[in-house]
Coordinates of C-alpha atoms and ligand atoms in Angstrom, one line a residue:
X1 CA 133.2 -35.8 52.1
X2 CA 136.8 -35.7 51.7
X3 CA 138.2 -37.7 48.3
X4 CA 140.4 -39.9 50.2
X5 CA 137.9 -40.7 52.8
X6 CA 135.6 -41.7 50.4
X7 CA 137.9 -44.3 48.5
X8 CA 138.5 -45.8 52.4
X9 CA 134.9 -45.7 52.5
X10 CA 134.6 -47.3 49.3
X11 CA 137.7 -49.8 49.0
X12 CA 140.3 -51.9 51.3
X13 CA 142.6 -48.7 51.0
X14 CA 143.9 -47.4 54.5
X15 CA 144.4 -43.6 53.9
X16 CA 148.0 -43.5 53.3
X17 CA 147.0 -45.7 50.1
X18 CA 143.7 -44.0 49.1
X19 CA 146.0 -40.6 49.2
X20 CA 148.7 -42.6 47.1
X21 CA 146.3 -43.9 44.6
X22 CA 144.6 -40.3 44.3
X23 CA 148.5 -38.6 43.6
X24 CA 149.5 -41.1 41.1
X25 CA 146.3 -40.0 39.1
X26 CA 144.6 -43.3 39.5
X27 CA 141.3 -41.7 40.6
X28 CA 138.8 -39.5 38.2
X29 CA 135.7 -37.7 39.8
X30 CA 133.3 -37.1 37.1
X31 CA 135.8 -37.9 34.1
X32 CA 138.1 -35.6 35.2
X33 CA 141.4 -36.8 36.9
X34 CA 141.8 -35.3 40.6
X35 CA 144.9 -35.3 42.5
X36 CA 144.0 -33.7 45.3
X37 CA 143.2 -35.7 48.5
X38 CA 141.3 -33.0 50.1
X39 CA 138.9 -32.3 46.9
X40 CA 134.9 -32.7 48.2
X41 CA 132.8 -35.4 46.4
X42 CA 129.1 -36.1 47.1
X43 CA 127.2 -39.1 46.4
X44 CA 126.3 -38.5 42.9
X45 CA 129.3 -37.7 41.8
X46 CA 131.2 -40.5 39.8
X47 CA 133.8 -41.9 41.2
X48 CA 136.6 -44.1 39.0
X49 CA 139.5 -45.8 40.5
X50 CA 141.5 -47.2 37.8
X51 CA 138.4 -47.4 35.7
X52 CA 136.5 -48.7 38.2
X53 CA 133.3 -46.9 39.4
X54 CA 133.5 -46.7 43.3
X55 CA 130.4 -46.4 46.0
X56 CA 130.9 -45.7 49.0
X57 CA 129.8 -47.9 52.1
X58 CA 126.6 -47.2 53.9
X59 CA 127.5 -45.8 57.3
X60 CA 127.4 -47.9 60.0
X61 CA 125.8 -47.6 63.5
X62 CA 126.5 -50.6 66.6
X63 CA 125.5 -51.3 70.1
X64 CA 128.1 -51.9 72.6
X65 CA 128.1 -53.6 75.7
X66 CA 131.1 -51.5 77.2
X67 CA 132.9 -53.8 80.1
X68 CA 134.3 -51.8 82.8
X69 CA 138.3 -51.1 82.8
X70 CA 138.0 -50.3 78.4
X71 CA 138.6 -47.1 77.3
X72 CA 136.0 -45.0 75.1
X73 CA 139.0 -44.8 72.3
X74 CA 139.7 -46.1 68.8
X75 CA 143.2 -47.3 70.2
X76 CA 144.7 -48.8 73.5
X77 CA 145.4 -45.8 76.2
X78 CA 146.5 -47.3 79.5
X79 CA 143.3 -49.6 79.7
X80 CA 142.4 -51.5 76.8
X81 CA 140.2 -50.0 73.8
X82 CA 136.5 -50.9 74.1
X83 CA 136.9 -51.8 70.0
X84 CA 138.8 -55.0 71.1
X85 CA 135.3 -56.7 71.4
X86 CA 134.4 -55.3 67.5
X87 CA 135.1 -57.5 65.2
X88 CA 134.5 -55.4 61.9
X89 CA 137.1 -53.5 59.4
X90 CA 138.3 -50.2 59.6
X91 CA 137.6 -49.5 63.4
X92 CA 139.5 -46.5 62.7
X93 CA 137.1 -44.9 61.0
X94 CA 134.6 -45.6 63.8
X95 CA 133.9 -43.3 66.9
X96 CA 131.7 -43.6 70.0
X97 CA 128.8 -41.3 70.3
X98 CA 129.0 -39.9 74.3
X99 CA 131.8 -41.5 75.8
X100 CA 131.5 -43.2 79.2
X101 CA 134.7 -43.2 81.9
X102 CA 136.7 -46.7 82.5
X103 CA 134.8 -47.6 85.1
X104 CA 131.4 -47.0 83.5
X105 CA 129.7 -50.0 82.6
X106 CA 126.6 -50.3 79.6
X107 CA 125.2 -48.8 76.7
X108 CA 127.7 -47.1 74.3
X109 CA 126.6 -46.2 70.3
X110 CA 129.3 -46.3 67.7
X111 CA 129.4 -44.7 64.0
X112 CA 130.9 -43.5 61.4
X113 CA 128.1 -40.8 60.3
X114 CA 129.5 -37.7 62.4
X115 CA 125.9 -35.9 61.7
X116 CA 123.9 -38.7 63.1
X117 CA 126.3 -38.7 66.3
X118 CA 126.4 -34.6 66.5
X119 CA 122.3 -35.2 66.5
X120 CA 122.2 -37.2 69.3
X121 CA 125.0 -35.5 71.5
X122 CA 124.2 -31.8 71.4
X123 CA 122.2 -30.7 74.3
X124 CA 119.6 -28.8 72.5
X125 CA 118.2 -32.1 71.0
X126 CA 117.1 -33.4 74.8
X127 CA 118.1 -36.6 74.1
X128 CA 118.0 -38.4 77.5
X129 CA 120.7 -40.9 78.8
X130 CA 119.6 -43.1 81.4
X131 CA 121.7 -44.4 83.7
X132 CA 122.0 -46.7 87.3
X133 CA 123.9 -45.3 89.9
X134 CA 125.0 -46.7 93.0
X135 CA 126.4 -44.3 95.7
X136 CA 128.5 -44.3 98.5
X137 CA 126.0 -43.4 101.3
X138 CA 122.6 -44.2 101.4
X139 CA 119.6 -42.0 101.1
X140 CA 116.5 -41.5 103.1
X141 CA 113.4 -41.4 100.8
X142 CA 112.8 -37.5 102.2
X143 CA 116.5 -37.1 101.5
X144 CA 116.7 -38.3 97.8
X145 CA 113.4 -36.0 97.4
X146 CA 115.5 -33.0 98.4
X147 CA 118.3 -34.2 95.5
X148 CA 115.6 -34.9 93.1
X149 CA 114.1 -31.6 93.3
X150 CA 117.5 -30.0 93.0
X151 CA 118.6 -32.4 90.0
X152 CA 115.3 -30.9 88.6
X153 CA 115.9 -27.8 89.3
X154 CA 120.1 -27.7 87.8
X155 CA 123.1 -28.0 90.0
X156 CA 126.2 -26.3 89.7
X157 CA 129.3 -28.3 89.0
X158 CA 132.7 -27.8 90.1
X159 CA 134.4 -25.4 88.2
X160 CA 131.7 -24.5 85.7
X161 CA 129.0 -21.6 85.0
X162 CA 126.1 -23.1 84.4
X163 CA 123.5 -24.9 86.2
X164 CA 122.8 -28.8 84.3
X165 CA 119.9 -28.7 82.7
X166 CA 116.9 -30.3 84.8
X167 CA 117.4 -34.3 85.3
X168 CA 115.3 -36.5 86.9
X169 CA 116.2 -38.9 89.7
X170 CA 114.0 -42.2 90.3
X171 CA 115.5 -43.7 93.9
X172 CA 115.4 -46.9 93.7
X173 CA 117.2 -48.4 97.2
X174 CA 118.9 -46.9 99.6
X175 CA 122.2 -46.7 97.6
X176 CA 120.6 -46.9 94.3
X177 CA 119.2 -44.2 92.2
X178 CA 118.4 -44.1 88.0
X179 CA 119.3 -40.8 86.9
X180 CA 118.0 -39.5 83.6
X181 CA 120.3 -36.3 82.0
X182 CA 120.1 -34.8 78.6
X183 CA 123.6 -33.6 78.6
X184 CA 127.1 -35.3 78.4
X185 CA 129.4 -33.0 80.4
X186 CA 132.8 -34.3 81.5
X187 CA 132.2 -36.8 84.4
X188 CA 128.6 -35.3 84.2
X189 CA 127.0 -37.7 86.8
X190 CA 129.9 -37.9 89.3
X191 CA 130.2 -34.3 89.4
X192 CA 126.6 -34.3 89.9
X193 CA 126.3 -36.5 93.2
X194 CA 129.5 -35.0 94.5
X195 CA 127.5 -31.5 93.9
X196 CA 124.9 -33.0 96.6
X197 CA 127.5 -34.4 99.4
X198 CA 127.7 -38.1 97.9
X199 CA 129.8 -40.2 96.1
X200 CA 129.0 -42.7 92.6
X201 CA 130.8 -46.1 93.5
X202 CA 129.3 -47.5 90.0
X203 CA 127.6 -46.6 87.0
X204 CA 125.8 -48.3 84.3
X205 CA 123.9 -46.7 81.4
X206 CA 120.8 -48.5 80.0
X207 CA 119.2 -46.7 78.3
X208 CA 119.7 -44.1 75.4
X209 CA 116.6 -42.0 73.4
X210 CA 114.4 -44.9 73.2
X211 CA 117.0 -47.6 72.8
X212 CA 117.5 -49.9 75.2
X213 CA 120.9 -52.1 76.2
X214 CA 119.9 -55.6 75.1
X215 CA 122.9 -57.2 74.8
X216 CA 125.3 -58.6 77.6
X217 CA 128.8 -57.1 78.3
X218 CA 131.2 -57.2 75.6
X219 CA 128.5 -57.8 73.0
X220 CA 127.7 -56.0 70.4
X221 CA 124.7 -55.8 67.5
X222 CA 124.2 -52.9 64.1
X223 CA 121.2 -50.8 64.9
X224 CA 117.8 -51.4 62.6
X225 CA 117.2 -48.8 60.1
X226 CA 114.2 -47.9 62.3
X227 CA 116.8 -47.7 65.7
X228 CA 118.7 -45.4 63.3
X229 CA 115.7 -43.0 62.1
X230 CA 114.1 -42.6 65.9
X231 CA 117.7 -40.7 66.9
X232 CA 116.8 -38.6 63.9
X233 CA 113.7 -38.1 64.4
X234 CA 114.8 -37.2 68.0
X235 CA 116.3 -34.1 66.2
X236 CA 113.5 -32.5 64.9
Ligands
URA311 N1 128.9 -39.4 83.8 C1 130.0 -39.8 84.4 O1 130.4 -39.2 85.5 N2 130.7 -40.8 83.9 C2 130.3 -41.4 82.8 O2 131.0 -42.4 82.3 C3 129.1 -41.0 82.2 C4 128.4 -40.0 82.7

């Protein structure tokens, strides 16, 4: 990683002041004095601020309960920032793994390991996101049969090339469906129902790889090391 990013890792420093330090020749990497913000360091390189060996933080990786009307975003856009229910330093270092829309309630993963959240978001890994959808007009069971099969099959969205890759579709009322998808297209599961004549009115996501949402809105919780590995794991 980046030198400077590794003394925010590492220290209090914002950026601005991890840059400062490394131009006023404060910082060493491996005895030698660096002055260059953008030099790479690994792990087992030393690290000396002012004499001071630095280490640099274990990554983190949280659970969100995302409340509908927050925005997916380290900062406040015209609705609020989900991070105004995470109370840990340096949010700005943090970002969310799959966003979800404003309106989309649930399950929301947030890191600042950019490999482990590349893992989990690229397509090819099949990692599936479950979510609860409620829709504007009802199904018959025959009816949400014919959408399943063509969920299974791929539908073509608005705009796009490319047929989704095969989701399944549990019904499970009338105006209630659990959708399981792989992918994390723009407005993915709107675009989806819209594809087949209906309309979501709310969505909720339970359920990501193996984990579970298991806190109530607005909470949050750090992931077990074994939470962390199974998204790995998921990879292979
Ligand atoms: N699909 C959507 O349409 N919206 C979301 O927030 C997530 C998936």
């Amino acid at each position: 990683m980046r030198l400077d990013k590794f003394l925010c890792k590492s220290t209090a420093l914002c950026k601005q002041e991890a840059i400062q330090s490394i131009h006023a020749k404060d910082v060493t990497v491996n005895g030698v004095v660096v002055t260059d913000a953008s030099t790479q360091v690994h792990e087992n390189n030393t690290v000396l601020l002012n004499g001071e060996r630095l280490k640099a933080r274990d990554f983190r990786y949280i659970l969100m309960h995302k409340p509908a009307g927050t925005v997916c975003s380290n900062v406040d856009e015209v609705y609020p920032s989900l991070f105004r229910y995470l109370n840990v330093d340096k949010v700005s270092e943090l970002h969310i793994v799959g966003r979800l829309d404003v309106d989309t309630t649930g399950l929301v993963l947030v890191t600042d390991d950019g490999r482990w959240s590349f893992d989990i978001t690229r397509p090819s890994n099949g990692c599936q996101k479950v979510y609860r959808v409620q829709l504007s007009r009802p199904m018959s069971s025959e009816s949400a049969q014919v959408v399943a099969d063509t969920f299974l099959k791929g539908v073509l969205l608005q705009g796009e090339a490319k047929l989704t890759l095969p989701a399944t579709m549990e019904q499970i009322a009338p105006h209630e469906v659990r959708l399981t998808i792989t992918e994390g297209r723009f407005h993915q599961v709107k675009r989806m129902f819209a594809a087949v004549g209906n309309r979501v009115v709310s969505l909720h996501r339970e359920q990501i790889g193996n984990l579970r949402l298991d806190v109530v809105t607005e909470q949050w919780r750090y992931l077990t090391l074994k939470e962390v590995e199974s998204f790995r794991n998921h990879s292979n």
